Amino acid sequence: MQRIRPAIRWLEENIGLEQALASERLMTDGAEVLWDFKEHTDDPAEREAVDGLVVARSGQQVFCPVVRDYLRCVTYQDGWMKVIHLPGYGRVDVTVDPWINGGQPTLTRRGIRVADVLSRLRAGEGAGDVAEDYDLQLNEVEALLPQAA
């Protein structure tokens, strides 16, 4: 993030894109404007950071596949980030929504904080008991077991 912050400030100051990481414009215009930032900075670390996020392909700037895949996990509403579907939880849908659970990772189907389920699993409670108490399916709780370890 420390290498990305200058690019975010540049976006804000030079093209008026405030809250760039929450803006849908990052998804649509982001690669091009970050590449433009790279061409204007003299800091080698900042240039390297942009190189890790953006690639030039046949004259066009595009996000590298990892960044592109993460941006596809974001749902926008009225041009702003609404919900992020977190990858890495396997078979269970975990989202971050600033209006639900204070923006903490949440089991989407039931609106239960992932941290609440994990704390009980870490305390040694059985997955079946936790599933029953939260009205979750056993496979939903079991999908969180690697996170509890």
PDB file of C-alpha atoms in Angstrom:
ATOM      1  CA  MET A   1       0.000   0.000   0.000  1.00  0.00           C
ATOM      2  CA  GLN A   2       2.835   2.440   0.725  1.00  0.00           C
ATOM      3  CA  ARG A   3       3.833   2.281  -2.940  1.00  0.00           C
ATOM      4  CA  ILE A   4       0.248   2.573  -4.147  1.00  0.00           C
ATOM      5  CA  ARG A   5      -0.650   5.628  -2.028  1.00  0.00           C
ATOM      6  CA  PRO A   6       1.302   8.082  -4.241  1.00  0.00           C
ATOM      7  CA  ALA A   7      -0.601   6.788  -7.284  1.00  0.00           C
ATOM      8  CA  ILE A   8      -3.901   7.195  -5.447  1.00  0.00           C
ATOM      9  CA  ARG A   9      -2.941  10.784  -4.466  1.00  0.00           C
ATOM     10  CA  TRP A  10      -1.966  11.461  -8.071  1.00  0.00           C
ATOM     11  CA  LEU A  11      -5.339  10.203  -9.301  1.00  0.00           C
ATOM     12  CA  GLU A  12      -7.070  12.484  -6.824  1.00  0.00           C
ATOM     13  CA  GLU A  13      -4.998  15.573  -7.623  1.00  0.00           C
ATOM     14  CA  ASN A  14      -4.662  15.223 -11.383  1.00  0.00           C
ATOM     15  CA  ILE A  15      -7.939  13.741 -12.570  1.00  0.00           C
ATOM     16  CA  GLY A  16     -10.206  14.444  -9.598  1.00  0.00           C
ATOM     17  CA  LEU A  17     -10.766  10.785  -8.764  1.00  0.00           C
ATOM     18  CA  GLU A  18     -11.324  10.823  -5.023  1.00  0.00           C
ATOM     19  CA  GLN A  19     -11.583   7.526  -3.151  1.00  0.00           C
ATOM     20  CA  ALA A  20     -10.066   5.793  -6.185  1.00  0.00           C
ATOM     21  CA  LEU A  21      -9.984   2.354  -4.572  1.00  0.00           C
ATOM     22  CA  ALA A  22     -13.757   2.497  -4.049  1.00  0.00           C
ATOM     23  CA  SER A  23     -14.593   3.994  -7.437  1.00  0.00           C
ATOM     24  CA  GLU A  24     -15.852   1.982 -10.386  1.00  0.00           C
ATOM     25  CA  ARG A  25     -13.626   4.168 -12.544  1.00  0.00           C
ATOM     26  CA  LEU A  26     -10.668   2.206 -11.192  1.00  0.00           C
ATOM     27  CA  MET A  27     -12.114  -0.865 -12.892  1.00  0.00           C
ATOM     28  CA  THR A  28     -12.873   0.911 -16.171  1.00  0.00           C
ATOM     29  CA  ASP A  29     -10.092   3.531 -16.411  1.00  0.00           C
ATOM     30  CA  GLY A  30      -7.648   2.387 -13.746  1.00  0.00           C
ATOM     31  CA  ALA A  31      -4.984   0.675 -15.796  1.00  0.00           C
ATOM     32  CA  GLU A  32      -4.684   3.629 -18.146  1.00  0.00           C
ATOM     33  CA  VAL A  33      -4.528   6.279 -15.416  1.00  0.00           C
ATOM     34  CA  LEU A  34      -2.070   4.275 -13.317  1.00  0.00           C
ATOM     35  CA  TRP A  35       0.137   3.853 -16.399  1.00  0.00           C
ATOM     36  CA  ASP A  36      -0.092   7.614 -16.916  1.00  0.00           C
ATOM     37  CA  PHE A  37       0.975   8.126 -13.285  1.00  0.00           C
ATOM     38  CA  LYS A  38       3.956   5.845 -13.899  1.00  0.00           C
ATOM     39  CA  GLU A  39       5.054   8.022 -16.794  1.00  0.00           C
ATOM     40  CA  HIS A  40       4.924  11.143 -14.563  1.00  0.00           C
ATOM     41  CA  THR A  41       6.714   9.898 -11.445  1.00  0.00           C
ATOM     42  CA  ASP A  42      10.467  10.033 -10.969  1.00  0.00           C
ATOM     43  CA  ASP A  43      10.436   7.584  -8.050  1.00  0.00           C
ATOM     44  CA  PRO A  44      11.731   4.163  -9.204  1.00  0.00           C
ATOM     45  CA  ALA A  45       9.811   2.365  -6.418  1.00  0.00           C
ATOM     46  CA  GLU A  46       6.524   3.951  -7.543  1.00  0.00           C
ATOM     47  CA  ARG A  47       7.242   3.035 -11.171  1.00  0.00           C
ATOM     48  CA  GLU A  48       7.975  -0.542 -10.107  1.00  0.00           C
ATOM     49  CA  ALA A  49       4.742  -0.715  -8.094  1.00  0.00           C
ATOM     50  CA  VAL A  50       2.686   0.290 -11.127  1.00  0.00           C
ATOM     51  CA  ASP A  51       4.608  -2.213 -13.268  1.00  0.00           C
ATOM     52  CA  GLY A  52       3.379  -4.918 -10.893  1.00  0.00           C
ATOM     53  CA  LEU A  53      -0.240  -3.869 -11.358  1.00  0.00           C
ATOM     54  CA  VAL A  54      -0.458  -2.788 -14.983  1.00  0.00           C
ATOM     55  CA  VAL A  55       0.928  -4.244 -18.195  1.00  0.00           C
ATOM     56  CA  ALA A  56       1.025  -2.818 -21.694  1.00  0.00           C
ATOM     57  CA  ARG A  57      -0.481  -5.136 -24.246  1.00  0.00           C
ATOM     58  CA  SER A  58      -0.636  -4.198 -27.939  1.00  0.00           C
ATOM     59  CA  GLY A  59      -0.553  -0.500 -27.121  1.00  0.00           C
ATOM     60  CA  GLN A  60      -3.230  -0.728 -24.418  1.00  0.00           C
ATOM     61  CA  GLN A  61      -2.727  -0.705 -20.691  1.00  0.00           C
ATOM     62  CA  VAL A  62      -4.508  -3.495 -18.824  1.00  0.00           C
ATOM     63  CA  PHE A  63      -4.433  -4.758 -15.265  1.00  0.00           C
ATOM     64  CA  CYS A  64      -2.304  -7.815 -14.665  1.00  0.00           C
ATOM     65  CA  PRO A  65      -4.464 -10.951 -14.292  1.00  0.00           C
ATOM     66  CA  VAL A  66      -4.270 -11.061 -10.494  1.00  0.00           C
ATOM     67  CA  VAL A  67      -5.485  -7.458 -10.080  1.00  0.00           C
ATOM     68  CA  ARG A  68      -8.129  -7.952 -12.778  1.00  0.00           C
ATOM     69  CA  ASP A  69      -9.455 -11.069 -11.023  1.00  0.00           C
ATOM     70  CA  TYR A  70      -9.711  -9.271  -7.687  1.00  0.00           C
ATOM     71  CA  LEU A  71     -11.493  -6.297  -9.258  1.00  0.00           C
ATOM     72  CA  ARG A  72     -14.049  -8.721 -10.712  1.00  0.00           C
ATOM     73  CA  CYS A  73     -14.950  -9.661  -7.125  1.00  0.00           C
ATOM     74  CA  VAL A  74     -16.255  -6.135  -6.563  1.00  0.00           C
ATOM     75  CA  THR A  75     -19.876  -5.159  -7.117  1.00  0.00           C
ATOM     76  CA  TYR A  76     -20.539  -1.473  -7.787  1.00  0.00           C
ATOM     77  CA  GLN A  77     -23.607   0.666  -7.282  1.00  0.00           C
ATOM     78  CA  ASP A  78     -23.935   4.216  -8.603  1.00  0.00           C
ATOM     79  CA  GLY A  79     -20.241   4.171  -9.518  1.00  0.00           C
ATOM     80  CA  TRP A  80     -18.973   3.177  -6.064  1.00  0.00           C
ATOM     81  CA  MET A  81     -17.923  -0.070  -4.431  1.00  0.00           C
ATOM     82  CA  LYS A  82     -20.912  -1.749  -2.824  1.00  0.00           C
ATOM     83  CA  VAL A  83     -19.811  -5.295  -1.984  1.00  0.00           C
ATOM     84  CA  ILE A  84     -16.594  -7.286  -2.287  1.00  0.00           C
ATOM     85  CA  HIS A  85     -16.915 -11.056  -2.652  1.00  0.00           C
ATOM     86  CA  LEU A  86     -13.818 -12.405  -0.945  1.00  0.00           C
ATOM     87  CA  PRO A  87     -12.028 -15.215  -2.711  1.00  0.00           C
ATOM     88  CA  GLY A  88     -10.235 -17.819  -0.680  1.00  0.00           C
ATOM     89  CA  TYR A  89     -13.135 -19.145   1.360  1.00  0.00           C
ATOM     90  CA  GLY A  90     -13.806 -22.082  -0.896  1.00  0.00           C
ATOM     91  CA  ARG A  91     -17.411 -23.214  -1.072  1.00  0.00           C
ATOM     92  CA  VAL A  92     -18.883 -20.480   1.109  1.00  0.00           C
ATOM     93  CA  ASP A  93     -19.748 -16.955  -0.076  1.00  0.00           C
ATOM     94  CA  VAL A  94     -18.037 -14.367   2.127  1.00  0.00           C
ATOM     95  CA  THR A  95     -18.575 -10.686   1.416  1.00  0.00           C
ATOM     96  CA  VAL A  96     -17.512  -7.318   2.729  1.00  0.00           C
ATOM     97  CA  ASP A  97     -20.238  -4.697   2.678  1.00  0.00           C
ATOM     98  CA  PRO A  98     -19.666  -1.438   4.571  1.00  0.00           C
ATOM     99  CA  TRP A  99     -23.346  -1.457   5.625  1.00  0.00           C
ATOM    100  CA  ILE A 100     -23.303  -4.962   7.117  1.00  0.00           C
ATOM    101  CA  ASN A 101     -21.333  -5.865  10.244  1.00  0.00           C
ATOM    102  CA  GLY A 102     -19.293  -2.694   9.972  1.00  0.00           C
ATOM    103  CA  GLY A 103     -17.670  -3.905   6.772  1.00  0.00           C
ATOM    104  CA  GLN A 104     -16.222  -7.028   8.362  1.00  0.00           C
ATOM    105  CA  PRO A 105     -16.136 -10.300   6.391  1.00  0.00           C
ATOM    106  CA  THR A 106     -19.592 -11.830   6.564  1.00  0.00           C
ATOM    107  CA  LEU A 107     -21.147 -15.166   5.614  1.00  0.00           C
ATOM    108  CA  THR A 108     -23.438 -13.728   2.987  1.00  0.00           C
ATOM    109  CA  ARG A 109     -26.349 -16.164   3.234  1.00  0.00           C
ATOM    110  CA  ARG A 110     -26.932 -15.576   6.947  1.00  0.00           C
ATOM    111  CA  GLY A 111     -25.255 -12.208   7.641  1.00  0.00           C
ATOM    112  CA  ILE A 112     -22.993 -13.708  10.314  1.00  0.00           C
ATOM    113  CA  ARG A 113     -19.494 -12.363  10.861  1.00  0.00           C
ATOM    114  CA  VAL A 114     -16.788 -14.821   9.869  1.00  0.00           C
ATOM    115  CA  ALA A 115     -14.888 -13.774  13.017  1.00  0.00           C
ATOM    116  CA  ASP A 116     -17.759 -14.994  15.234  1.00  0.00           C
ATOM    117  CA  VAL A 117     -17.742 -18.449  13.663  1.00  0.00           C
ATOM    118  CA  LEU A 118     -13.947 -18.655  13.740  1.00  0.00           C
ATOM    119  CA  SER A 119     -13.717 -17.648  17.390  1.00  0.00           C
ATOM    120  CA  ARG A 120     -15.988 -20.516  18.383  1.00  0.00           C
ATOM    121  CA  LEU A 121     -14.102 -23.014  16.229  1.00  0.00           C
ATOM    122  CA  ARG A 122     -10.794 -21.822  17.685  1.00  0.00           C
ATOM    123  CA  ALA A 123     -12.231 -22.263  21.165  1.00  0.00           C
ATOM    124  CA  GLY A 124     -12.691 -25.937  20.358  1.00  0.00           C
ATOM    125  CA  GLU A 125     -16.414 -26.104  19.655  1.00  0.00           C
ATOM    126  CA  GLY A 126     -17.491 -28.657  17.092  1.00  0.00           C
ATOM    127  CA  ALA A 127     -18.406 -27.540  13.585  1.00  0.00           C
ATOM    128  CA  GLY A 128     -21.822 -29.200  13.903  1.00  0.00           C
ATOM    129  CA  ASP A 129     -22.669 -27.284  17.083  1.00  0.00           C
ATOM    130  CA  VAL A 130     -21.570 -23.980  15.563  1.00  0.00           C
ATOM    131  CA  ALA A 131     -23.575 -24.685  12.396  1.00  0.00           C
ATOM    132  CA  GLU A 132     -26.672 -25.490  14.424  1.00  0.00           C
ATOM    133  CA  ASP A 133     -26.400 -22.397  16.626  1.00  0.00           C
ATOM    134  CA  TYR A 134     -26.059 -20.049  13.647  1.00  0.00           C
ATOM    135  CA  ASP A 135     -28.480 -21.942  11.384  1.00  0.00           C
ATOM    136  CA  LEU A 136     -25.656 -22.586   8.925  1.00  0.00           C
ATOM    137  CA  GLN A 137     -25.083 -25.634   6.793  1.00  0.00           C
ATOM    138  CA  LEU A 138     -22.308 -27.867   8.079  1.00  0.00           C
ATOM    139  CA  ASN A 139     -20.345 -27.458   4.832  1.00  0.00           C
ATOM    140  CA  GLU A 140     -20.375 -23.660   5.321  1.00  0.00           C
ATOM    141  CA  VAL A 141     -18.728 -23.990   8.720  1.00  0.00           C
ATOM    142  CA  GLU A 142     -16.344 -26.660   7.492  1.00  0.00           C
ATOM    143  CA  ALA A 143     -15.235 -24.331   4.678  1.00  0.00           C
ATOM    144  CA  LEU A 144     -13.999 -21.946   7.373  1.00  0.00           C
ATOM    145  CA  LEU A 145     -11.972 -24.590   9.243  1.00  0.00           C
ATOM    146  CA  PRO A 146      -8.703 -23.791   7.408  1.00  0.00           C
ATOM    147  CA  GLN A 147      -9.112 -20.156   8.494  1.00  0.00           C
ATOM    148  CA  ALA A 148      -9.559 -21.259  12.115  1.00  0.00           C
ATOM    149  CA  ALA A 149      -6.275 -23.181  12.153  1.00  0.00           C
TER     150      ALA A 149
END
